[in-house]
XYZ file of C-alpha atoms in Angstrom:
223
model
C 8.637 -25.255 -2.716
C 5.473 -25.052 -4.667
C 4.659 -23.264 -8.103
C 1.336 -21.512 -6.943
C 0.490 -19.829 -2.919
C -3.126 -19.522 -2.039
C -3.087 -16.156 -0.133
C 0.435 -14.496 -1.791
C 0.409 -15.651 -5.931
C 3.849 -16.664 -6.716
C 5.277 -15.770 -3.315
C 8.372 -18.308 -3.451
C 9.994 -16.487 -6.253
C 8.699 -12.798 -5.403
C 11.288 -10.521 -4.821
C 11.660 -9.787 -1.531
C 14.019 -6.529 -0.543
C 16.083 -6.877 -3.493
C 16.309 -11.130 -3.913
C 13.603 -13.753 -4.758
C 12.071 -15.126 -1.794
C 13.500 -18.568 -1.524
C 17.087 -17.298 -1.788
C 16.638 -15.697 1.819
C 16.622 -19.574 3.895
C 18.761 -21.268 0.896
C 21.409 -18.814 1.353
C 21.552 -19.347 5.751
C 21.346 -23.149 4.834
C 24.096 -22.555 3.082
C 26.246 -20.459 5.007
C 26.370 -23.927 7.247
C 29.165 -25.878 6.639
C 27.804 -28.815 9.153
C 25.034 -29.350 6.263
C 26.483 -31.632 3.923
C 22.777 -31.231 1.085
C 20.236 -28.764 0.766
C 17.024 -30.471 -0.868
C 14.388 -29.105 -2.233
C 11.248 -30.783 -3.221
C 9.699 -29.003 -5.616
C 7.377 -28.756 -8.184
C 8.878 -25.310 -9.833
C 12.226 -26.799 -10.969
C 11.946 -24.752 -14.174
C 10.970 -21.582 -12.352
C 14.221 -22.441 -10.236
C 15.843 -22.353 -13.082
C 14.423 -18.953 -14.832
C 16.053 -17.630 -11.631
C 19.384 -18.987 -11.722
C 19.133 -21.649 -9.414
C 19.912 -25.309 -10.910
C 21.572 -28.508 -8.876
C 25.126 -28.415 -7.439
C 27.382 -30.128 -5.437
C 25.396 -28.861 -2.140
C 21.937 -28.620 -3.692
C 19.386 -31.104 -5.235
C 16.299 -30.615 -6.382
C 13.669 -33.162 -6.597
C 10.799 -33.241 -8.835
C 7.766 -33.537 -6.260
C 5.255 -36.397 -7.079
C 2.086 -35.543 -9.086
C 0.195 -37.258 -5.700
C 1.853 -35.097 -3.498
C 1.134 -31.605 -5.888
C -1.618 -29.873 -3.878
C -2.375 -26.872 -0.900
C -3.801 -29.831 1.120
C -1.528 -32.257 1.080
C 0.236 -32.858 4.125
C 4.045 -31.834 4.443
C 4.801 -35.026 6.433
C 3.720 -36.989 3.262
C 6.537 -35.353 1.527
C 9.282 -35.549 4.233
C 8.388 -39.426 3.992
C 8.875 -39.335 0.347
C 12.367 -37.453 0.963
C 13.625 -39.575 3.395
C 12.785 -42.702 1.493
C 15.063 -41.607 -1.278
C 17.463 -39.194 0.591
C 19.495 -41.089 3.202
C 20.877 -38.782 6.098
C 22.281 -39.393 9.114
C 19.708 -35.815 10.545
C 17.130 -34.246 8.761
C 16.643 -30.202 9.016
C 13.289 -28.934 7.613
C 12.452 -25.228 6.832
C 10.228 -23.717 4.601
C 11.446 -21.043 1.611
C 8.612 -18.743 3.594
C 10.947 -18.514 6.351
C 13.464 -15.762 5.274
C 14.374 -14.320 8.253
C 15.488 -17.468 9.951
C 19.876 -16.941 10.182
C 22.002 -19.270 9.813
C 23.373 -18.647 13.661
C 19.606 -19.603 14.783
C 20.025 -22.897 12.919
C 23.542 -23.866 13.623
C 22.286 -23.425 17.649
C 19.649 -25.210 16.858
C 21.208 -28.056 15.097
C 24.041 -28.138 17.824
C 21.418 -28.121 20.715
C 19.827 -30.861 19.294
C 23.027 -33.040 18.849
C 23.693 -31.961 22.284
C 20.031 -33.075 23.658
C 20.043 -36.361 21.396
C 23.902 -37.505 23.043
C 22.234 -36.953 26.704
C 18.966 -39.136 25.493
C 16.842 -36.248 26.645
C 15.597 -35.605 22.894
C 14.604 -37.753 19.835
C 13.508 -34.181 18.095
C 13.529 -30.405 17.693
C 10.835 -27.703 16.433
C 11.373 -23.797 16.899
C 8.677 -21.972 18.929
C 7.578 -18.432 19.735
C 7.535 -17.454 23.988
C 3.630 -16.002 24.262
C 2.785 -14.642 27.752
C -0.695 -12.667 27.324
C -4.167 -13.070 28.465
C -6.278 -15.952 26.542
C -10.195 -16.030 26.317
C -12.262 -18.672 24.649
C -15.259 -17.648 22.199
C -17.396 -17.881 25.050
C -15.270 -14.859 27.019
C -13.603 -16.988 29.456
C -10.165 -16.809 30.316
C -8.104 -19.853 29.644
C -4.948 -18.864 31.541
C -5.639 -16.073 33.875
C -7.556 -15.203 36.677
C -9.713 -11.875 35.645
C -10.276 -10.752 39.386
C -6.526 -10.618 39.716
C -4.743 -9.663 36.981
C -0.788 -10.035 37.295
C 1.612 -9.070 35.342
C 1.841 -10.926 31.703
C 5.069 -11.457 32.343
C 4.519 -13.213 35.590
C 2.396 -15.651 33.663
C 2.857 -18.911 33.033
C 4.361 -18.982 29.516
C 2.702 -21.079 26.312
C 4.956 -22.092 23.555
C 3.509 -21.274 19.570
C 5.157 -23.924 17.214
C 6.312 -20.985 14.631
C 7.164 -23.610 11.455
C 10.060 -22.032 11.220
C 12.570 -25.078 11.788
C 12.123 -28.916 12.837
C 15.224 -31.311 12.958
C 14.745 -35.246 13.130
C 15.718 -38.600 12.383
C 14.696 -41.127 9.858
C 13.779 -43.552 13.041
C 11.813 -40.362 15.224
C 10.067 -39.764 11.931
C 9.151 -43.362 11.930
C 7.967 -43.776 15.205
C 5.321 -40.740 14.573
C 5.206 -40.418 10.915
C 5.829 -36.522 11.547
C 8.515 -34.254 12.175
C 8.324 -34.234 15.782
C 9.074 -37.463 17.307
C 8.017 -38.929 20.341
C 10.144 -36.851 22.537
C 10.623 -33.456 20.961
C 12.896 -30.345 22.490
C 11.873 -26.842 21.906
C 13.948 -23.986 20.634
C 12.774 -20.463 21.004
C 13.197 -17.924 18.437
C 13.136 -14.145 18.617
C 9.486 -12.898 16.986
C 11.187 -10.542 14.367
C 13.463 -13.728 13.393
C 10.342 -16.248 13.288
C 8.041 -14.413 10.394
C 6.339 -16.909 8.786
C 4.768 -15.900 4.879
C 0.994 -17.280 4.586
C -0.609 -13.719 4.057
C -0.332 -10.276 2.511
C -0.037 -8.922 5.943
C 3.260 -11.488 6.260
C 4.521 -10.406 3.410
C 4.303 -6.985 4.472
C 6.247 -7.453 7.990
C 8.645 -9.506 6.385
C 9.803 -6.446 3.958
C 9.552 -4.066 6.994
C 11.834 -6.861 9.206
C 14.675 -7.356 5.898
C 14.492 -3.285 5.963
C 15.274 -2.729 9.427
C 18.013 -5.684 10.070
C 19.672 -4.083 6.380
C 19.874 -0.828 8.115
C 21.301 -2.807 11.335
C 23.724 -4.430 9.229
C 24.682 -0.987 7.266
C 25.580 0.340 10.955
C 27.531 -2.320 11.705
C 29.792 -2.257 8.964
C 30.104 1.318 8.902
């Protein structure tokens, strides 16, 4: 959770629809029992603190590494740093610009995983988006489609967008690739409205229109 955004100043603490941003994926981690730590690496501990957020029994914060302050450094760089001083049996990685991620979405996720890694059919987990349109290159030529003969998108063969909403590993995957996806990675798709993902104005934006229509759900609902 960094101090300063490129594209949206300050977005990690910005109020979004009535709470700062990064309280939207703490609280769903929370709300999941089968997560023993929440940890945030951070280099905005006393911001954290200006908005009432300090360490508990279910949340650390750690102090990110001058070498690893920076917009390009890479995240895996300090997921190795984490789990070189955070010892976990799994490791569940999500980003505070992920605040419409539930905590349903991850508990599936987590238990599909579990699931997949008993059965030896998965060493790792990432959330993707289901795409099934028409793709062109620069050039104006269709990657996955046949112009003359245009079916239906839906009868398409579907292409999976890694969303970077959620990725769940091991200390020994992350090893073996020195990433968050192993070597033999499961995907888990989200629904669209569920997978926004903050890196522009225009993010921002759907992300207050998405919190607005799911509070008006959830005022039906209760009703």
């Amino acid at each position: 959770m960094k101090a300063n955004s490129q594209r949206v100043k300050g977005k990690n603490f910005r109020p979004l629809h009535g709470k700062p941003l990064f309280r939207w994926i703490l609280d769903s981690l929370l709300a999941i029992d089968e997560i023993d730590c929440v940890v945030i690496n951070t280099d905005a501990r006393h911001i954290l603190e200006e908005n009432g957020l300090v360490e508990s029994d279910r949340v650390k914060i750690r102090d990110r590494k001058a070498e690893l302050i920076g917009d390009t450094v890479s995240m895996n760089l300090i997921l190795a740093d984490d789990i070189a001083n955070v010892p976990a049996d799994t490791y569940l990685m999500t980003h505070t610009t992920n605040p419409m991620l539930r905590a349903k979405t991850i508990g599936d996720a987590l238990g599909e995983y579990q699931a997949a890694v008993a059965a030896g059919t998965a060493d790792s987990l990432f959330t993707v988006n289901k795409i099934q349109t028409r793709f062109y290159r620069a050039d104006s030529s269709p990657v996955n489609h046949d112009p003359d003969n245009l079916i239906q998108t839906q009868d398409l063969e579907p292409w999976y967008e890694e969303n970077s909403n959620l990725y769940i590993f091991t200390a020994e995957s992350f090893a073996k690739t020195k990433a968050r996806i192993g070597k033999q990675p499961m995907l888990y798709e989200m629904d669209k409205m569920e997978a926004v993902d903050i890196d522009t104005p225009e993010d921002w934006a759907l992300a207050e229109a998405v919190a607005a229509i799911l509070s008006r759900a959830d005022k039906k609902v209760t009703a």
